[in-house]
CSV table of C-alpha atoms in Angstrom, one decimal:
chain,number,residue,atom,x,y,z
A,187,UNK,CA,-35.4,5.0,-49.2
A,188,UNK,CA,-34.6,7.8,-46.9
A,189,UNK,CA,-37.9,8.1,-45.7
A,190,UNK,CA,-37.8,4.2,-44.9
A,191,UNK,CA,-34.8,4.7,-43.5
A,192,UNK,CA,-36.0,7.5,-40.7
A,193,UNK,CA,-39.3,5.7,-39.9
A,194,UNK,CA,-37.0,2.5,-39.3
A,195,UNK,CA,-34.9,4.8,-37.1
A,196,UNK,CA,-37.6,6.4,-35.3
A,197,UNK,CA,-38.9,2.7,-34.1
A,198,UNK,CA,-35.6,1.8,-33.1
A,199,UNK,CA,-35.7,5.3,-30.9
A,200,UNK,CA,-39.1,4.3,-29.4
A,201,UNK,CA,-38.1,1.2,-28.5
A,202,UNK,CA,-34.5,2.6,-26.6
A,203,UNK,CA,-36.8,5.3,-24.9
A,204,UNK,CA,-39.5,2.7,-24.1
A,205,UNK,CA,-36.9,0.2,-22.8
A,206,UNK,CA,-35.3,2.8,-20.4
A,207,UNK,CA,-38.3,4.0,-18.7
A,208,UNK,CA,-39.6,0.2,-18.8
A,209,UNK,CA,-36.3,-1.5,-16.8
A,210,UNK,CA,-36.2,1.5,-14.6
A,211,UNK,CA,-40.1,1.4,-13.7
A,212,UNK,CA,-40.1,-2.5,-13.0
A,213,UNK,CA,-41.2,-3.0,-9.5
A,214,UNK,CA,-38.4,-5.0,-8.1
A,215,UNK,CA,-40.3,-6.5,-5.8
A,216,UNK,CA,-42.2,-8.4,-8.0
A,217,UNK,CA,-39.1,-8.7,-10.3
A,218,UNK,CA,-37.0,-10.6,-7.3
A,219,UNK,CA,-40.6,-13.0,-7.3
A,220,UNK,CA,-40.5,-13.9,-11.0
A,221,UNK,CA,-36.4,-14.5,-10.6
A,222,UNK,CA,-37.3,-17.1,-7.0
A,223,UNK,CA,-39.9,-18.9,-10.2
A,224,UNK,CA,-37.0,-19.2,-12.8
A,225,UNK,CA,-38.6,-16.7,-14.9
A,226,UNK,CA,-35.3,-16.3,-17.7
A,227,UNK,CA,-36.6,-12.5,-18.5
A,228,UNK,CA,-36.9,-11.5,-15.2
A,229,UNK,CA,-33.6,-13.2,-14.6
A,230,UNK,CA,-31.8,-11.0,-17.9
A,231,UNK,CA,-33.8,-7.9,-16.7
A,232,UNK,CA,-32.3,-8.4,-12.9
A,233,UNK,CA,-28.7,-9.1,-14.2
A,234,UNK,CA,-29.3,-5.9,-16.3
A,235,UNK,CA,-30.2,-4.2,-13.5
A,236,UNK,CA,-27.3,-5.4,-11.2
A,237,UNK,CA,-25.1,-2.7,-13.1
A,238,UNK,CA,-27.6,0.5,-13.8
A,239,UNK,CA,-24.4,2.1,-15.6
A,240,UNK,CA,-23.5,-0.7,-18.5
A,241,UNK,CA,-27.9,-0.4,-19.0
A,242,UNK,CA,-28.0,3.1,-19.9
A,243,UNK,CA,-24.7,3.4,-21.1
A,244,UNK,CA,-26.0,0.7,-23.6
A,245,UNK,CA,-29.4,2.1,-24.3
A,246,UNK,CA,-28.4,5.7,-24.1
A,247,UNK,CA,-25.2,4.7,-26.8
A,248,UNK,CA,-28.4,3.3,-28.5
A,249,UNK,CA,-30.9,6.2,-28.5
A,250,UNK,CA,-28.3,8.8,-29.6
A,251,UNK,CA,-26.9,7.2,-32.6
A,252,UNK,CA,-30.3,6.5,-34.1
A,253,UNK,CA,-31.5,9.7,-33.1
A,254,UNK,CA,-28.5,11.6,-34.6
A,255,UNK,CA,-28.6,9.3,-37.4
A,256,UNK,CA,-32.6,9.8,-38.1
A,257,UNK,CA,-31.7,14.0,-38.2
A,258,UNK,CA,-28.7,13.3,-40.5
A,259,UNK,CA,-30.9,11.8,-43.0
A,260,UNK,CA,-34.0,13.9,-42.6
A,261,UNK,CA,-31.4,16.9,-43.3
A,262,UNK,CA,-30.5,15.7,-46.5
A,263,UNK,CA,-34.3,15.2,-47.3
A,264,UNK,CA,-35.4,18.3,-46.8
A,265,UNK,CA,-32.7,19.9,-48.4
A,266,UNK,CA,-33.8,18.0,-51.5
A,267,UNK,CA,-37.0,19.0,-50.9
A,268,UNK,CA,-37.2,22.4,-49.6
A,269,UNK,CA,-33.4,23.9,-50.6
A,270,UNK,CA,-31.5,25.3,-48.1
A,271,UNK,CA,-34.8,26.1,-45.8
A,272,UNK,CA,-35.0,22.3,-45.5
A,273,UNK,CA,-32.6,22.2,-42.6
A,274,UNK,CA,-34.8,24.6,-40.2
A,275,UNK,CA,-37.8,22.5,-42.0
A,276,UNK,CA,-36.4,19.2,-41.0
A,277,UNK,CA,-35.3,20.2,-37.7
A,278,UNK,CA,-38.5,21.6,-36.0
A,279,UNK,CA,-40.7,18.6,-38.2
A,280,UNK,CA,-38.0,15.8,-36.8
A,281,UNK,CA,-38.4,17.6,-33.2
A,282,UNK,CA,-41.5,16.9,-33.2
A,283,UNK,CA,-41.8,13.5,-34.4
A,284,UNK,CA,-39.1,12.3,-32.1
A,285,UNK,CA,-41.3,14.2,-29.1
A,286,UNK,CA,-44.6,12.1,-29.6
A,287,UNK,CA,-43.9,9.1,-31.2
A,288,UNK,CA,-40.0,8.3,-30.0
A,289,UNK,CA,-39.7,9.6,-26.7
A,290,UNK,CA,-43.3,10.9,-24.9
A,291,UNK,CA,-45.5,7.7,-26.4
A,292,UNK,CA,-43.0,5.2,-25.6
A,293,UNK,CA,-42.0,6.2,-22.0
A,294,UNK,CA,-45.4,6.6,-20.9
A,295,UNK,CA,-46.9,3.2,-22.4
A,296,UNK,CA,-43.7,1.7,-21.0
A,297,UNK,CA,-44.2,3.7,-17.5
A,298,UNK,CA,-47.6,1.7,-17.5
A,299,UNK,CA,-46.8,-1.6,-18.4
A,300,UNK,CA,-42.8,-1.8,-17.6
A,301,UNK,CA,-42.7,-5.5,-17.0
A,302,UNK,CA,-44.3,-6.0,-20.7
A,303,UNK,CA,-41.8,-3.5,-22.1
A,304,UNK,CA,-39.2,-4.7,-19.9
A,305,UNK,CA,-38.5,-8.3,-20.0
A,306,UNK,CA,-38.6,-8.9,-23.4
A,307,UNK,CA,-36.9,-5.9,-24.3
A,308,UNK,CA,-33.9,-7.3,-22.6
A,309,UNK,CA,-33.5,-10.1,-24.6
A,310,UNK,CA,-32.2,-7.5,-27.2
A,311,UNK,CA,-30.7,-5.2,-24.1
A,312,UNK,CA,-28.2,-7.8,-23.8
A,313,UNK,CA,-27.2,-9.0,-26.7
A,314,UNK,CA,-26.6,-5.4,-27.5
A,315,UNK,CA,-24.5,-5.1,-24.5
A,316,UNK,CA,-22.1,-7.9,-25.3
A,317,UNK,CA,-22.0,-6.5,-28.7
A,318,UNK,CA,-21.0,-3.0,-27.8
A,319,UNK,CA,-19.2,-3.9,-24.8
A,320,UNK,CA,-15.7,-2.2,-25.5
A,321,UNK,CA,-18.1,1.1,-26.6
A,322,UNK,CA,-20.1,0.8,-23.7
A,323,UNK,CA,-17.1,-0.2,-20.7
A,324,UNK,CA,-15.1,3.3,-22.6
A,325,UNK,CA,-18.3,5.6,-22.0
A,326,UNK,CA,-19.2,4.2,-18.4
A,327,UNK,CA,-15.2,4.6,-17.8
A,328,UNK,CA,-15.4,8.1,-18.8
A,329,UNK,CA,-18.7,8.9,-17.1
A,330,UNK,CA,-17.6,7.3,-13.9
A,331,UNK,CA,-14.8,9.2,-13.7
A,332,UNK,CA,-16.3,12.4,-14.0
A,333,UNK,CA,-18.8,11.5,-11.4
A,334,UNK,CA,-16.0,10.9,-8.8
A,335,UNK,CA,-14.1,14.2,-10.0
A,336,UNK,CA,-17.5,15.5,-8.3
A,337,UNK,CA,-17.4,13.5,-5.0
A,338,UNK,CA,-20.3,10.9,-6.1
A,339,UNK,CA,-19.5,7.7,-5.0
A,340,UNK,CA,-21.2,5.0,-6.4
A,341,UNK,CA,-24.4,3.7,-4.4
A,342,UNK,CA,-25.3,-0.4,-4.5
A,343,UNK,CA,-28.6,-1.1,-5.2
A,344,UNK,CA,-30.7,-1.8,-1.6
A,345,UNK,CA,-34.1,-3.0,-2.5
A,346,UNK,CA,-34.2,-4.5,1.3
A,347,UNK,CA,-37.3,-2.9,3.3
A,348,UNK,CA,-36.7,-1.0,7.2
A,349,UNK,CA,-39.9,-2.4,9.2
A,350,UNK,CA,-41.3,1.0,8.7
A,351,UNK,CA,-41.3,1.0,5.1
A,352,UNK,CA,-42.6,-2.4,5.5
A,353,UNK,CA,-45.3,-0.8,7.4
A,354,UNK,CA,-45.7,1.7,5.1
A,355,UNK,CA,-46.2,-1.0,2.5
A,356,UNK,CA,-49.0,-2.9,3.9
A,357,UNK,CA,-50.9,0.6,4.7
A,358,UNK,CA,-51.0,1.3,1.1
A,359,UNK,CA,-51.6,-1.6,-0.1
A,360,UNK,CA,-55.0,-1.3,-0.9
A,361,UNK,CA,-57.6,-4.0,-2.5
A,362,UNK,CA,-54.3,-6.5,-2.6
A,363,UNK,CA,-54.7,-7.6,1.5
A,364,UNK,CA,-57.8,-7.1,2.6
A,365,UNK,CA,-58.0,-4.7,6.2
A,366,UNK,CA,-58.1,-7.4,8.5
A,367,UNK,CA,-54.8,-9.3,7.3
A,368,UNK,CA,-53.4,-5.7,6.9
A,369,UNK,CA,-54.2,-5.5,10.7
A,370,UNK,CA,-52.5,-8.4,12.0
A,371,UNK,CA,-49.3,-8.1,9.6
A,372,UNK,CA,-49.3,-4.6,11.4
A,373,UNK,CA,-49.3,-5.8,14.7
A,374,UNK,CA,-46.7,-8.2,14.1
A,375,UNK,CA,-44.6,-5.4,13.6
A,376,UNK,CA,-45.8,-3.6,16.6
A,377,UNK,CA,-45.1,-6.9,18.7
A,378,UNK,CA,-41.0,-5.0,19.9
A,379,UNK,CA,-43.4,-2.5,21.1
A,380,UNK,CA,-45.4,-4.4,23.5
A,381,UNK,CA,-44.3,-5.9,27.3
């Protein structure tokens, strides 16, 4: 039963570490297109994102408890198992579990394919965030706070482009526009430049 009750823990760990990168990874861009088609995921994931702070502060309440929870239990395994050398046992074995398969794995599939991670993951993002509201609204409280004792002011969330980043944008833009539509969508933003 314990050792159920760790692997179960260690999914739920994969899939807080996997949601984080994932929401924080989605290309807004292409998020802002799938809200303008109605998309409801893309919809929860942008509403999510509106507030950065309630999203971690969720999925980092998340992460902690089952990852302090999973090291609580695999404590009082090895201690069955291995005496009182089970806690140094557990701790460096647990380590590395929670390296590969909850935190390194997860991040970087979700890194890859954030808006398969992302937008269903919210779905559970947000029920979990009207759950723990009161838990999460006290730790973004205190965490706020201590981020304006330091002078940082909270920043709103600009995803508008300046022309030269726009520029920018097309240049790199690869295989998506082909050269010669690159070209003219250029020159259009040279046009304040000509008499």
């Amino acid at each position: 039963m314990l050792i159920t009750s760790i692997f179960f823990l260690l999914c739920l760990s994969a899939f807080f570490s996997s949601a984080e990168t994932g929401m924080m990874a989605l290309n807004r861009f292409k998020l802002k297109h799938l809200v303008k088609q109605k998309n409801k995921s893309a919809i929860r994931a942008n509403k999510l994102l509106q507030r950065p702070d309630r999203l971690l502060g969720i999925i980092l309440i998340g992460n902690n408890f089952v990852n302090i929870l999973a090291a609580a239990l695999t404590t009082i395994l090895c201690l069955r198992l291995f005496g009182d050398s089970g806690v140094l046992i557990g701790s460096i074995v647990l380590t590395m579990i929670v390296l590969i398969f909850a935190e390194v794995t997860p991040k970087t599939f979700a890194a890859n394919y954030s808006e398969k991670v992302a937008l269903p993951s919210s779905i559970i993002l947000k029920f979990l965030q009207k759950l723990l509201y009161p838990l999460v609204w006290i730790v973004n409280f205190f965490s706020n706070s201590l981020l304006k004792m330091f002078g940082v002011k909270e920043k709103k969330s600009d995803d508008d482009l300046s022309p030269e980043e726009l520029k920018s944008l097309l240049e790199n833009s690869g295989d998506l526009i082909p050269a010669r539509y690159q070209e003219m969508l250029l020159s259009v933003l040279e046009l304040d430049k000509i008499s």
